[in-house]
mmCIF file of C-alpha atoms and ligand atoms in Angstrom:
data_model
loop_
_atom_site.group_PDB
_atom_site.id
_atom_site.type_symbol
_atom_site.label_atom_id
_atom_site.label_comp_id
_atom_site.label_asym_id
_atom_site.label_seq_id
_atom_site.Cartn_x
_atom_site.Cartn_y
_atom_site.Cartn_z
ATOM 1 C CA MET A 184 -17.997 68.878 73.761
ATOM 2 C CA LYS A 185 -14.228 68.786 73.572
ATOM 3 C CA LYS A 186 -12.786 65.893 75.513
ATOM 4 C CA HIS A 187 -9.694 66.880 77.469
ATOM 5 C CA ILE A 188 -6.691 64.550 77.735
ATOM 6 C CA VAL A 189 -3.549 65.015 79.773
ATOM 7 C CA LEU A 190 -0.390 63.328 78.528
ATOM 8 C CA LEU A 191 2.215 62.317 81.129
ATOM 9 C CA PRO A 192 5.099 61.061 78.975
ATOM 10 C CA GLY A 193 7.445 60.498 81.944
ATOM 11 C CA ASP A 194 10.806 58.821 81.489
ATOM 12 C CA GLY A 195 12.790 56.500 79.239
ATOM 13 C CA ILE A 196 10.752 55.359 76.275
ATOM 14 C CA GLY A 197 7.605 56.984 77.806
ATOM 15 C CA PRO A 198 7.783 60.131 75.584
ATOM 16 C CA GLU A 199 8.347 58.118 72.385
ATOM 17 C CA VAL A 200 5.423 55.785 72.893
ATOM 18 C CA VAL A 201 3.072 58.537 74.168
ATOM 19 C CA ALA A 202 3.862 60.519 70.998
ATOM 20 C CA GLN A 203 2.562 57.552 68.997
ATOM 21 C CA GLY A 204 -0.517 57.338 71.208
ATOM 22 C CA LEU A 205 -1.163 61.017 70.410
ATOM 23 C CA LYS A 206 -0.744 60.294 66.715
ATOM 24 C CA ILE A 207 -3.477 57.686 67.012
ATOM 25 C CA LEU A 208 -5.765 60.026 68.868
ATOM 26 C CA ARG A 209 -5.358 62.566 66.100
ATOM 27 C CA ALA A 210 -6.177 59.922 63.490
ATOM 28 C CA VAL A 211 -9.268 58.854 65.403
ATOM 29 C CA GLU A 212 -10.336 62.474 65.701
ATOM 30 C CA LYS A 213 -10.262 62.862 61.936
ATOM 31 C CA LYS A 214 -11.935 59.562 61.110
ATOM 32 C CA PHE A 215 -14.791 59.934 63.645
ATOM 33 C CA ALA A 216 -15.173 63.746 63.570
ATOM 34 C CA LEU A 217 -14.191 64.049 67.226
ATOM 35 C CA SER A 218 -12.217 66.710 69.006
ATOM 36 C CA PHE A 219 -9.690 66.176 71.781
ATOM 37 C CA SER A 220 -7.797 68.930 73.528
ATOM 38 C CA VAL A 221 -4.459 67.722 74.753
ATOM 39 C CA GLU A 222 -2.074 69.071 77.369
ATOM 40 C CA GLU A 223 1.222 67.702 78.647
ATOM 41 C CA ALA A 224 2.432 67.568 82.248
ATOM 42 C CA LEU A 225 5.511 66.312 84.125
ATOM 43 C CA ILE A 226 5.818 63.141 86.189
ATOM 44 C CA GLY A 227 8.537 60.873 87.459
ATOM 45 C CA GLY A 228 12.253 61.501 86.838
ATOM 46 C CA ALA A 229 11.484 64.199 84.257
ATOM 47 C CA ALA A 230 9.548 66.072 86.940
ATOM 48 C CA ILE A 231 12.359 65.565 89.515
ATOM 49 C CA ASP A 232 14.833 67.088 87.052
ATOM 50 C CA ALA A 233 12.540 70.063 86.360
ATOM 51 C CA SER A 234 11.241 70.781 89.835
ATOM 52 C CA GLY A 235 12.728 68.386 92.397
ATOM 53 C CA ASP A 236 9.324 66.699 92.829
ATOM 54 C CA PRO A 237 8.237 63.482 91.053
ATOM 55 C CA LEU A 238 4.637 64.662 91.197
ATOM 56 C CA PRO A 239 4.446 68.474 91.063
ATOM 57 C CA PRO A 240 1.140 69.905 92.420
ATOM 58 C CA GLY A 241 0.442 71.364 88.964
ATOM 59 C CA THR A 242 0.357 67.871 87.476
ATOM 60 C CA VAL A 243 -2.206 66.651 89.930
ATOM 61 C CA GLU A 244 -4.270 69.798 89.298
ATOM 62 C CA VAL A 245 -4.391 69.395 85.487
ATOM 63 C CA CYS A 246 -5.086 65.637 85.749
ATOM 64 C CA LYS A 247 -8.015 66.214 88.086
ATOM 65 C CA LYS A 248 -9.597 68.488 85.484
ATOM 66 C CA ALA A 249 -9.008 66.073 82.612
ATOM 67 C CA ASP A 250 -11.420 63.463 81.189
ATOM 68 C CA ALA A 251 -8.553 60.987 80.784
ATOM 69 C CA VAL A 252 -4.811 60.700 81.291
ATOM 70 C CA LEU A 253 -2.309 58.849 79.081
ATOM 71 C CA LEU A 254 0.917 57.972 80.869
ATOM 72 C CA GLY A 255 4.118 56.633 79.327
ATOM 73 C CA ALA A 256 6.424 55.210 81.987
ATOM 74 C CA VAL A 257 8.475 56.430 84.934
ATOM 75 C CA GLY A 258 11.850 55.558 86.381
ATOM 76 C CA GLY A 259 15.437 54.902 85.350
ATOM 77 C CA PRO A 260 18.917 54.335 86.776
ATOM 78 C CA LYS A 261 19.605 58.064 86.713
ATOM 79 C CA TRP A 262 17.332 58.573 89.726
ATOM 80 C CA ASP A 263 18.014 55.300 91.558
ATOM 81 C CA LYS A 264 20.240 56.842 94.174
ATOM 82 C CA GLY A 265 18.449 60.155 94.597
ATOM 83 C CA LYS A 266 16.349 61.088 97.598
ATOM 84 C CA GLN A 267 13.275 61.489 95.367
ATOM 85 C CA ARG A 268 12.128 58.395 93.424
ATOM 86 C CA PRO A 269 10.305 58.681 90.100
ATOM 87 C CA GLU A 270 8.025 55.737 91.167
ATOM 88 C CA ALA A 271 6.687 57.991 93.928
ATOM 89 C CA GLY A 272 5.120 60.085 91.167
ATOM 90 C CA LEU A 273 3.246 57.103 89.797
ATOM 91 C CA LEU A 274 2.029 55.969 93.200
ATOM 92 C CA GLY A 275 1.116 59.549 94.058
ATOM 93 C CA ILE A 276 -0.996 60.138 90.968
ATOM 94 C CA ARG A 277 -2.835 56.816 91.565
ATOM 95 C CA LYS A 278 -3.669 57.904 95.073
ATOM 96 C CA ALA A 279 -4.488 61.496 94.155
ATOM 97 C CA LEU A 280 -6.942 60.422 91.460
ATOM 98 C CA ASN A 281 -8.275 57.583 93.602
ATOM 99 C CA LEU A 282 -7.469 55.071 90.831
ATOM 100 C CA PHE A 283 -8.251 51.970 92.886
ATOM 101 C CA ALA A 284 -9.017 49.649 90.007
ATOM 102 C CA ASN A 285 -6.237 48.575 87.694
ATOM 103 C CA LEU A 286 -7.331 46.507 84.704
ATOM 104 C CA ARG A 287 -4.602 44.618 82.934
ATOM 105 C CA PRO A 288 -5.668 42.387 80.114
ATOM 106 C CA ALA A 289 -3.121 39.713 79.128
ATOM 107 C CA THR A 290 -4.012 38.317 75.740
ATOM 108 C CA VAL A 291 -2.098 36.286 73.246
ATOM 109 C CA PHE A 292 -2.387 37.945 69.849
ATOM 110 C CA PRO A 293 -2.803 35.164 67.326
ATOM 111 C CA GLU A 294 -0.335 37.001 65.091
ATOM 112 C CA LEU A 295 2.292 36.752 67.849
ATOM 113 C CA ALA A 296 1.490 33.365 69.425
ATOM 114 C CA GLU A 297 5.021 32.114 68.789
ATOM 115 C CA LEU A 298 6.369 34.714 71.223
ATOM 116 C CA SER A 299 4.770 33.171 74.276
ATOM 117 C CA ALA A 300 7.254 32.129 76.960
ATOM 118 C CA LEU A 301 5.314 28.855 77.188
ATOM 119 C CA ARG A 302 5.246 25.715 75.108
ATOM 120 C CA ALA A 303 2.870 26.041 72.146
ATOM 121 C CA ASP A 304 0.500 23.349 73.504
ATOM 122 C CA ARG A 305 -0.005 25.401 76.683
ATOM 123 C CA VAL A 306 -1.284 28.480 74.901
ATOM 124 C CA GLU A 307 -2.859 27.029 71.746
ATOM 125 C CA LYS A 308 -6.361 27.147 73.246
ATOM 126 C CA GLY A 309 -5.887 30.849 73.808
ATOM 127 C CA VAL A 310 -4.939 33.021 76.740
ATOM 128 C CA ASP A 311 -7.275 35.862 77.622
ATOM 129 C CA ILE A 312 -6.792 36.878 81.254
ATOM 130 C CA LEU A 313 -7.959 40.114 82.777
ATOM 131 C CA VAL A 314 -6.049 40.913 85.933
ATOM 132 C CA VAL A 315 -8.053 43.281 88.150
ATOM 133 C CA ARG A 316 -5.511 44.631 90.601
ATOM 134 C CA GLU A 317 -6.390 46.788 93.583
ATOM 135 C CA LEU A 318 -4.170 49.866 93.167
ATOM 136 C CA THR A 319 -4.467 52.296 96.064
ATOM 137 C CA GLY A 320 -4.183 50.072 99.151
ATOM 138 C CA ASP A 321 -2.262 47.106 100.548
ATOM 139 C CA VAL A 322 1.351 47.113 101.596
ATOM 140 C CA TYR A 323 2.046 49.835 98.968
ATOM 141 C CA PHE A 324 0.288 52.463 101.091
ATOM 142 C CA GLY A 325 -0.236 50.825 104.426
ATOM 143 C CA ARG A 326 0.793 52.724 107.571
ATOM 144 C CA PRO A 327 2.856 52.397 109.636
ATOM 145 C CA ALA A 328 5.789 52.029 107.262
ATOM 146 C CA GLY A 329 9.366 52.971 107.824
ATOM 147 C CA GLU A 330 12.812 52.112 109.087
ATOM 148 C CA GLU A 331 14.195 52.191 112.557
ATOM 149 C CA THR A 332 16.935 50.719 114.746
ATOM 150 C CA ARG A 333 15.883 48.589 117.688
ATOM 151 C CA ASP A 334 18.540 47.263 120.035
ATOM 152 C CA GLY A 335 21.230 48.001 117.461
ATOM 153 C CA LEU A 336 19.454 46.101 114.662
ATOM 154 C CA ARG A 337 18.132 47.933 111.643
ATOM 155 C CA TYR A 338 14.435 47.170 110.943
ATOM 156 C CA ALA A 339 12.260 48.090 108.022
ATOM 157 C CA PHE A 340 8.508 47.479 107.800
ATOM 158 C CA ASN A 341 5.398 47.934 105.710
ATOM 159 C CA ASN A 342 1.847 47.222 106.667
ATOM 160 C CA MET A 343 -0.333 44.958 104.555
ATOM 161 C CA ILE A 344 -3.767 46.320 105.322
ATOM 162 C CA TYR A 345 -7.195 46.455 103.660
ATOM 163 C CA ASN A 346 -10.584 47.496 104.884
ATOM 164 C CA GLU A 347 -13.793 45.889 103.723
ATOM 165 C CA TYR A 348 -14.852 48.942 101.746
ATOM 166 C CA GLU A 349 -11.659 48.772 99.638
ATOM 167 C CA ILE A 350 -12.151 45.044 99.046
ATOM 168 C CA ARG A 351 -15.792 45.336 98.176
ATOM 169 C CA ARG A 352 -15.316 48.036 95.544
ATOM 170 C CA ILE A 353 -12.577 46.174 93.717
ATOM 171 C CA ALA A 354 -14.539 42.929 93.918
ATOM 172 C CA ARG A 355 -17.456 44.752 92.242
ATOM 173 C CA VAL A 356 -15.225 45.927 89.440
ATOM 174 C CA ALA A 357 -14.045 42.358 88.873
ATOM 175 C CA PHE A 358 -17.535 40.809 88.912
ATOM 176 C CA SER A 359 -18.885 43.493 86.563
ATOM 177 C CA ALA A 360 -15.948 42.989 84.177
ATOM 178 C CA ALA A 361 -16.494 39.229 84.244
ATOM 179 C CA ARG A 362 -20.141 39.717 83.304
ATOM 180 C CA ALA A 363 -19.002 41.298 80.047
ATOM 181 C CA ARG A 364 -16.670 38.398 79.209
ATOM 182 C CA GLY A 365 -16.208 34.820 80.502
ATOM 183 C CA LYS A 366 -18.335 35.198 83.684
ATOM 184 C CA ARG A 367 -15.654 33.661 85.900
ATOM 185 C CA VAL A 368 -13.697 35.363 88.664
ATOM 186 C CA CYS A 369 -10.764 33.819 90.473
ATOM 187 C CA SER A 370 -9.894 35.721 93.662
ATOM 188 C CA VAL A 371 -6.272 35.378 94.652
ATOM 189 C CA ASP A 372 -5.090 35.712 98.262
ATOM 190 C CA LYS A 373 -2.871 34.131 100.868
ATOM 191 C CA SER A 374 -5.606 33.338 103.372
ATOM 192 C CA ASN A 375 -3.856 30.230 104.684
ATOM 193 C CA VAL A 376 -1.362 32.624 106.327
ATOM 194 C CA LEU A 377 -2.521 36.248 106.313
ATOM 195 C CA ASN A 378 -5.311 37.870 108.325
ATOM 196 C CA VAL A 379 -5.710 40.519 105.632
ATOM 197 C CA SER A 380 -6.326 37.742 103.087
ATOM 198 C CA ARG A 381 -8.965 36.118 105.240
ATOM 199 C CA LEU A 382 -10.894 39.405 105.300
ATOM 200 C CA TRP A 383 -10.314 39.689 101.565
ATOM 201 C CA ARG A 384 -11.805 36.260 100.912
ATOM 202 C CA ALA A 385 -14.795 36.829 103.200
ATOM 203 C CA VAL A 386 -15.654 40.194 101.622
ATOM 204 C CA VAL A 387 -15.250 38.867 98.065
ATOM 205 C CA GLU A 388 -17.707 36.070 98.973
ATOM 206 C CA GLU A 389 -20.229 38.516 100.430
ATOM 207 C CA THR A 390 -19.961 40.730 97.357
ATOM 208 C CA HIS A 391 -20.427 37.725 95.098
ATOM 209 C CA LYS A 392 -24.045 37.378 96.367
ATOM 210 C CA ASP A 393 -24.935 40.336 94.099
ATOM 211 C CA TYR A 394 -23.430 38.540 91.067
ATOM 212 C CA PRO A 395 -25.006 35.051 91.056
ATOM 213 C CA ASP A 396 -24.492 34.819 87.322
ATOM 214 C CA VAL A 397 -20.718 34.990 87.734
ATOM 215 C CA ALA A 398 -18.753 31.895 88.982
ATOM 216 C CA LEU A 399 -16.317 32.612 91.827
ATOM 217 C CA SER A 400 -13.271 30.538 92.782
ATOM 218 C CA HIS A 401 -10.429 31.247 95.168
ATOM 219 C CA MET A 402 -6.729 30.502 94.771
ATOM 220 C CA TYR A 403 -3.667 31.034 96.972
ATOM 221 C CA VAL A 404 -1.195 33.373 95.307
ATOM 222 C CA ASP A 405 1.641 30.812 95.212
ATOM 223 C CA ASN A 406 -0.603 28.269 93.471
ATOM 224 C CA CYS A 407 -1.878 30.960 91.109
ATOM 225 C CA ALA A 408 1.667 31.848 90.087
ATOM 226 C CA MET A 409 2.112 28.227 89.195
ATOM 227 C CA GLN A 410 -1.254 27.798 87.458
ATOM 228 C CA ILE A 411 -0.608 30.780 85.193
ATOM 229 C CA ILE A 412 2.378 28.871 83.866
ATOM 230 C CA ILE A 413 0.883 25.400 83.779
ATOM 231 C CA ASN A 414 -2.566 26.210 82.428
ATOM 232 C CA PRO A 415 -3.171 29.918 81.668
ATOM 233 C CA THR A 416 -6.227 29.074 79.608
ATOM 234 C CA GLN A 417 -8.227 28.278 82.783
ATOM 235 C CA PHE A 418 -8.443 31.939 83.841
ATOM 236 C CA ASP A 419 -10.934 34.592 82.902
ATOM 237 C CA VAL A 420 -10.820 37.411 85.459
ATOM 238 C CA ILE A 421 -8.309 37.392 88.332
ATOM 239 C CA VAL A 422 -8.988 39.785 91.192
ATOM 240 C CA THR A 423 -6.307 40.457 93.747
ATOM 241 C CA GLY A 424 -4.645 43.001 95.969
ATOM 242 C CA ASN A 425 -1.997 45.532 95.014
ATOM 243 C CA LEU A 426 1.192 43.570 95.659
ATOM 244 C CA PHE A 427 0.001 40.163 94.393
ATOM 245 C CA GLY A 428 -1.491 41.923 91.371
ATOM 246 C CA ASP A 429 1.748 43.671 90.597
ATOM 247 C CA ILE A 430 3.562 40.361 90.443
ATOM 248 C CA LEU A 431 0.905 38.239 88.769
ATOM 249 C CA SER A 432 0.166 40.808 86.052
ATOM 250 C CA ASP A 433 3.831 40.776 84.996
ATOM 251 C CA GLU A 434 3.780 36.994 84.988
ATOM 252 C CA ALA A 435 0.582 36.892 82.914
ATOM 253 C CA ALA A 436 2.187 39.379 80.534
ATOM 254 C CA ALA A 437 5.221 37.125 80.115
ATOM 255 C CA VAL A 438 2.978 34.214 79.256
ATOM 256 C CA THR A 439 1.632 36.192 76.320
ATOM 257 C CA GLY A 440 5.224 36.845 75.327
ATOM 258 C CA SER A 441 4.588 40.418 74.304
ATOM 259 C CA LEU A 442 4.844 42.770 77.226
ATOM 260 C CA GLY A 443 5.272 45.525 74.625
ATOM 261 C CA MET A 444 1.718 44.893 73.513
ATOM 262 C CA LEU A 445 -0.175 45.123 76.764
ATOM 263 C CA PRO A 446 -2.264 48.160 77.699
ATOM 264 C CA SER A 447 -3.833 48.954 81.079
ATOM 265 C CA ALA A 448 -6.492 51.128 82.623
ATOM 266 C CA SER A 449 -6.563 52.557 86.120
ATOM 267 C CA LEU A 450 -9.982 53.746 87.133
ATOM 268 C CA SER A 451 -11.564 55.519 90.051
ATOM 269 C CA GLY A 452 -15.183 55.241 91.029
ATOM 270 C CA ALA A 453 -15.761 56.953 87.712
ATOM 271 C CA ALA A 454 -19.393 55.822 87.655
ATOM 272 C CA GLU A 455 -20.016 57.720 90.883
ATOM 273 C CA ASP A 456 -17.725 60.749 90.825
ATOM 274 C CA GLY A 457 -16.616 61.072 87.213
ATOM 275 C CA GLY A 458 -12.886 61.072 88.027
ATOM 276 C CA PRO A 459 -10.512 60.662 85.037
ATOM 277 C CA GLY A 460 -9.220 57.244 84.057
ATOM 278 C CA LEU A 461 -5.492 56.798 83.621
ATOM 279 C CA TYR A 462 -4.222 54.666 80.763
ATOM 280 C CA GLU A 463 -0.743 53.343 80.423
ATOM 281 C CA PRO A 464 1.306 50.603 78.777
ATOM 282 C CA VAL A 465 2.189 47.797 81.240
ATOM 283 C CA HIS A 466 5.825 47.909 80.175
ATOM 284 C CA GLY A 467 8.262 50.163 82.005
ATOM 285 C CA SER A 468 10.576 52.942 80.907
ATOM 286 C CA ALA A 469 13.249 50.653 79.282
ATOM 287 C CA PRO A 470 16.042 53.190 79.770
ATOM 288 C CA ASP A 471 18.455 50.977 77.768
ATOM 289 C CA ILE A 472 16.659 51.684 74.511
ATOM 290 C CA ALA A 473 15.244 55.146 75.303
ATOM 291 C CA GLY A 474 15.585 57.825 72.653
ATOM 292 C CA GLN A 475 16.632 55.366 69.957
ATOM 293 C CA ASP A 476 13.300 54.895 68.224
ATOM 294 C CA LYS A 477 13.411 51.193 69.107
ATOM 295 C CA ALA A 478 10.451 51.035 71.518
ATOM 296 C CA ASN A 479 7.238 49.218 70.687
ATOM 297 C CA PRO A 480 4.427 51.816 70.748
ATOM 298 C CA LEU A 481 1.615 49.267 70.466
ATOM 299 C CA ALA A 482 0.920 49.013 74.205
ATOM 300 C CA ALA A 483 0.573 52.778 74.355
ATOM 301 C CA ILE A 484 -1.647 52.712 71.247
ATOM 302 C CA LEU A 485 -3.786 49.926 72.671
ATOM 303 C CA SER A 486 -4.031 51.955 75.895
ATOM 304 C CA VAL A 487 -5.514 54.727 73.790
ATOM 305 C CA ALA A 488 -8.049 52.188 72.531
ATOM 306 C CA MET A 489 -8.946 51.297 76.122
ATOM 307 C CA MET A 490 -9.358 54.981 76.873
ATOM 308 C CA LEU A 491 -11.684 55.464 73.906
ATOM 309 C CA ARG A 492 -13.807 52.515 75.046
ATOM 310 C CA MET A 493 -13.825 52.911 78.802
ATOM 311 C CA THR A 494 -13.714 56.661 79.401
ATOM 312 C CA PHE A 495 -15.380 57.961 76.294
ATOM 313 C CA GLY A 496 -17.714 55.080 75.406
ATOM 314 C CA LEU A 497 -16.346 55.091 71.834
ATOM 315 C CA GLY A 498 -16.431 51.309 71.263
ATOM 316 C CA GLU A 499 -16.331 51.575 67.503
ATOM 317 C CA ALA A 500 -13.306 53.917 67.521
ATOM 318 C CA ALA A 501 -11.553 51.610 70.004
ATOM 319 C CA GLN A 502 -12.167 48.620 67.814
ATOM 320 C CA THR A 503 -10.881 50.496 64.774
ATOM 321 C CA VAL A 504 -7.597 51.173 66.596
ATOM 322 C CA GLU A 505 -7.299 47.533 67.733
ATOM 323 C CA GLU A 506 -7.970 46.273 64.229
ATOM 324 C CA ALA A 507 -5.477 48.700 62.780
ATOM 325 C CA VAL A 508 -2.820 47.313 65.169
ATOM 326 C CA ARG A 509 -3.568 43.731 64.136
ATOM 327 C CA ALA A 510 -3.582 44.655 60.455
ATOM 328 C CA VAL A 511 -0.099 46.106 60.743
ATOM 329 C CA LEU A 512 1.074 42.944 62.575
ATOM 330 C CA ARG A 513 -0.459 40.765 59.886
ATOM 331 C CA GLU A 514 1.554 42.640 57.334
ATOM 332 C CA GLY A 515 4.634 41.334 59.148
ATOM 333 C CA ARG A 516 5.666 44.557 60.821
ATOM 334 C CA ARG A 517 7.607 43.909 64.026
ATOM 335 C CA SER A 518 9.436 46.024 66.592
ATOM 336 C CA ALA A 519 12.592 44.531 68.063
ATOM 337 C CA ASP A 520 10.731 43.037 71.081
ATOM 338 C CA LEU A 521 8.330 41.168 68.820
ATOM 339 C CA ILE A 522 10.819 39.098 66.885
ATOM 340 C CA GLY A 523 10.613 35.358 67.282
ATOM 341 C CA PRO A 524 13.385 32.818 66.609
ATOM 342 C CA GLY A 525 14.474 32.727 63.020
ATOM 343 C CA TRP A 526 12.817 35.961 62.009
ATOM 344 C CA LYS A 527 14.628 37.685 59.126
ATOM 345 C CA GLY A 528 12.514 40.683 58.165
ATOM 346 C CA GLU A 529 13.332 44.288 58.867
ATOM 347 C CA ILE A 530 12.638 45.935 62.215
ATOM 348 C CA THR A 531 10.044 48.683 62.440
ATOM 349 C CA GLY A 532 10.923 51.693 64.554
ATOM 350 C CA CYS A 533 8.672 53.350 67.085
ATOM 351 C CA ALA A 534 7.581 56.376 65.053
ATOM 352 C CA GLN A 535 7.123 54.340 61.865
ATOM 353 C CA PHE A 536 4.942 51.864 63.714
ATOM 354 C CA GLY A 537 2.779 54.728 64.838
ATOM 355 C CA ASP A 538 2.551 56.026 61.272
ATOM 356 C CA LEU A 539 1.552 52.601 59.949
ATOM 357 C CA VAL A 540 -1.239 52.140 62.533
ATOM 358 C CA ALA A 541 -2.478 55.679 61.961
ATOM 359 C CA ALA A 542 -2.632 55.067 58.248
ATOM 360 C CA LYS A 543 -4.915 52.048 58.784
ATOM 361 C CA ILE A 544 -7.331 54.187 60.763
HETATM 362 C C1 IPM B 800 3.477 48.653 87.925
HETATM 363 C C2 IPM B 800 4.872 49.035 88.329
HETATM 364 C C3 IPM B 800 4.763 49.975 89.534
HETATM 365 C C4 IPM B 800 4.056 49.239 90.636
HETATM 366 C C5 IPM B 800 6.100 50.600 89.969
HETATM 367 C C6 IPM B 800 6.843 51.295 88.856
HETATM 368 C C7 IPM B 800 5.892 51.537 91.143
HETATM 369 O O1 IPM B 800 5.616 47.902 88.637
HETATM 370 O O2 IPM B 800 2.698 49.582 87.536
HETATM 371 O O3 IPM B 800 3.161 47.479 87.922
HETATM 372 O O4 IPM B 800 4.720 48.510 91.407
HETATM 373 O O5 IPM B 800 2.827 49.320 90.757
HETATM 374 MG MG1 MG B 801 4.638 46.101 88.143
#
């Protein structure tokens, strides 16, 4: 059966890197005798320009019918002052597709170890963290939220709120993921201060009873932010809420030194209701280099690998893509963001990088 994929290129470098992801899908199709049908839809600033809406109803409709979605990036200064924000498109599609589980692996590629923001001795034993971030709850979506004036003072507020069902389902995703790797979960909260975190911790502990083979620890978010810098090697799976996960996943990415390399998957209860997974590079829209063929397409390409593995169960194809990426890196190919101190080689552009990886497949 033909597998149907929706591309949401979005803004900034999104269209350039998604084009390389598509190139890789086509190469995989050939190599493994598969067949993907592909359709494009609008999101973010591009959708605002075309229709005034960062998430047009038509986009939600086609995504719901897809097997998987590949997203580039949204946002840019062009829309910063407008009434409609491109980011609302991203938050909206997460909610509409019930993508509650965001998986963000932060790995140091041996080929790129010198790019880590940390001292070599802090990463030499390897960094391989999977941040499992809850994606459809928390202060991002909590109600009430708004702005008002009380007694002549302007107030603004958001509600940090979780129910036990939301916590349990993301905890399950984290424990299951840990089973397939280092068998350790560190749950991150702020339960010394926040009620919502105390519920989080209690429900994670209850859920843990079903996963006795996985070790569970807890960490306050401030300490975790510090530990990721001091000793990133200690972590296997980190599970946390939407806001803490947003921050810690960027931090973990910086530790690897190659934000331009990091893919992500956002999943619904796919096992239960078969909703599409959404795959996207962790990096943003990088408007400063958009349209100049300077972007690093590897995060988008590795997101395609995650899609092949997680949505389509094509482990071998996924591995082929990942190995192709590493082979190209081993040959000394580097985009501008992957250049370490003293590097003198030439810089590989976005489209050429895609061609090189495709050729290895
Ligand atoms: C991310 C981004 C988004 C978020 C923004 C663009 C809304 O930072 O995917 O991490 O905060 O979730
Ligand atoms: Mg973020």
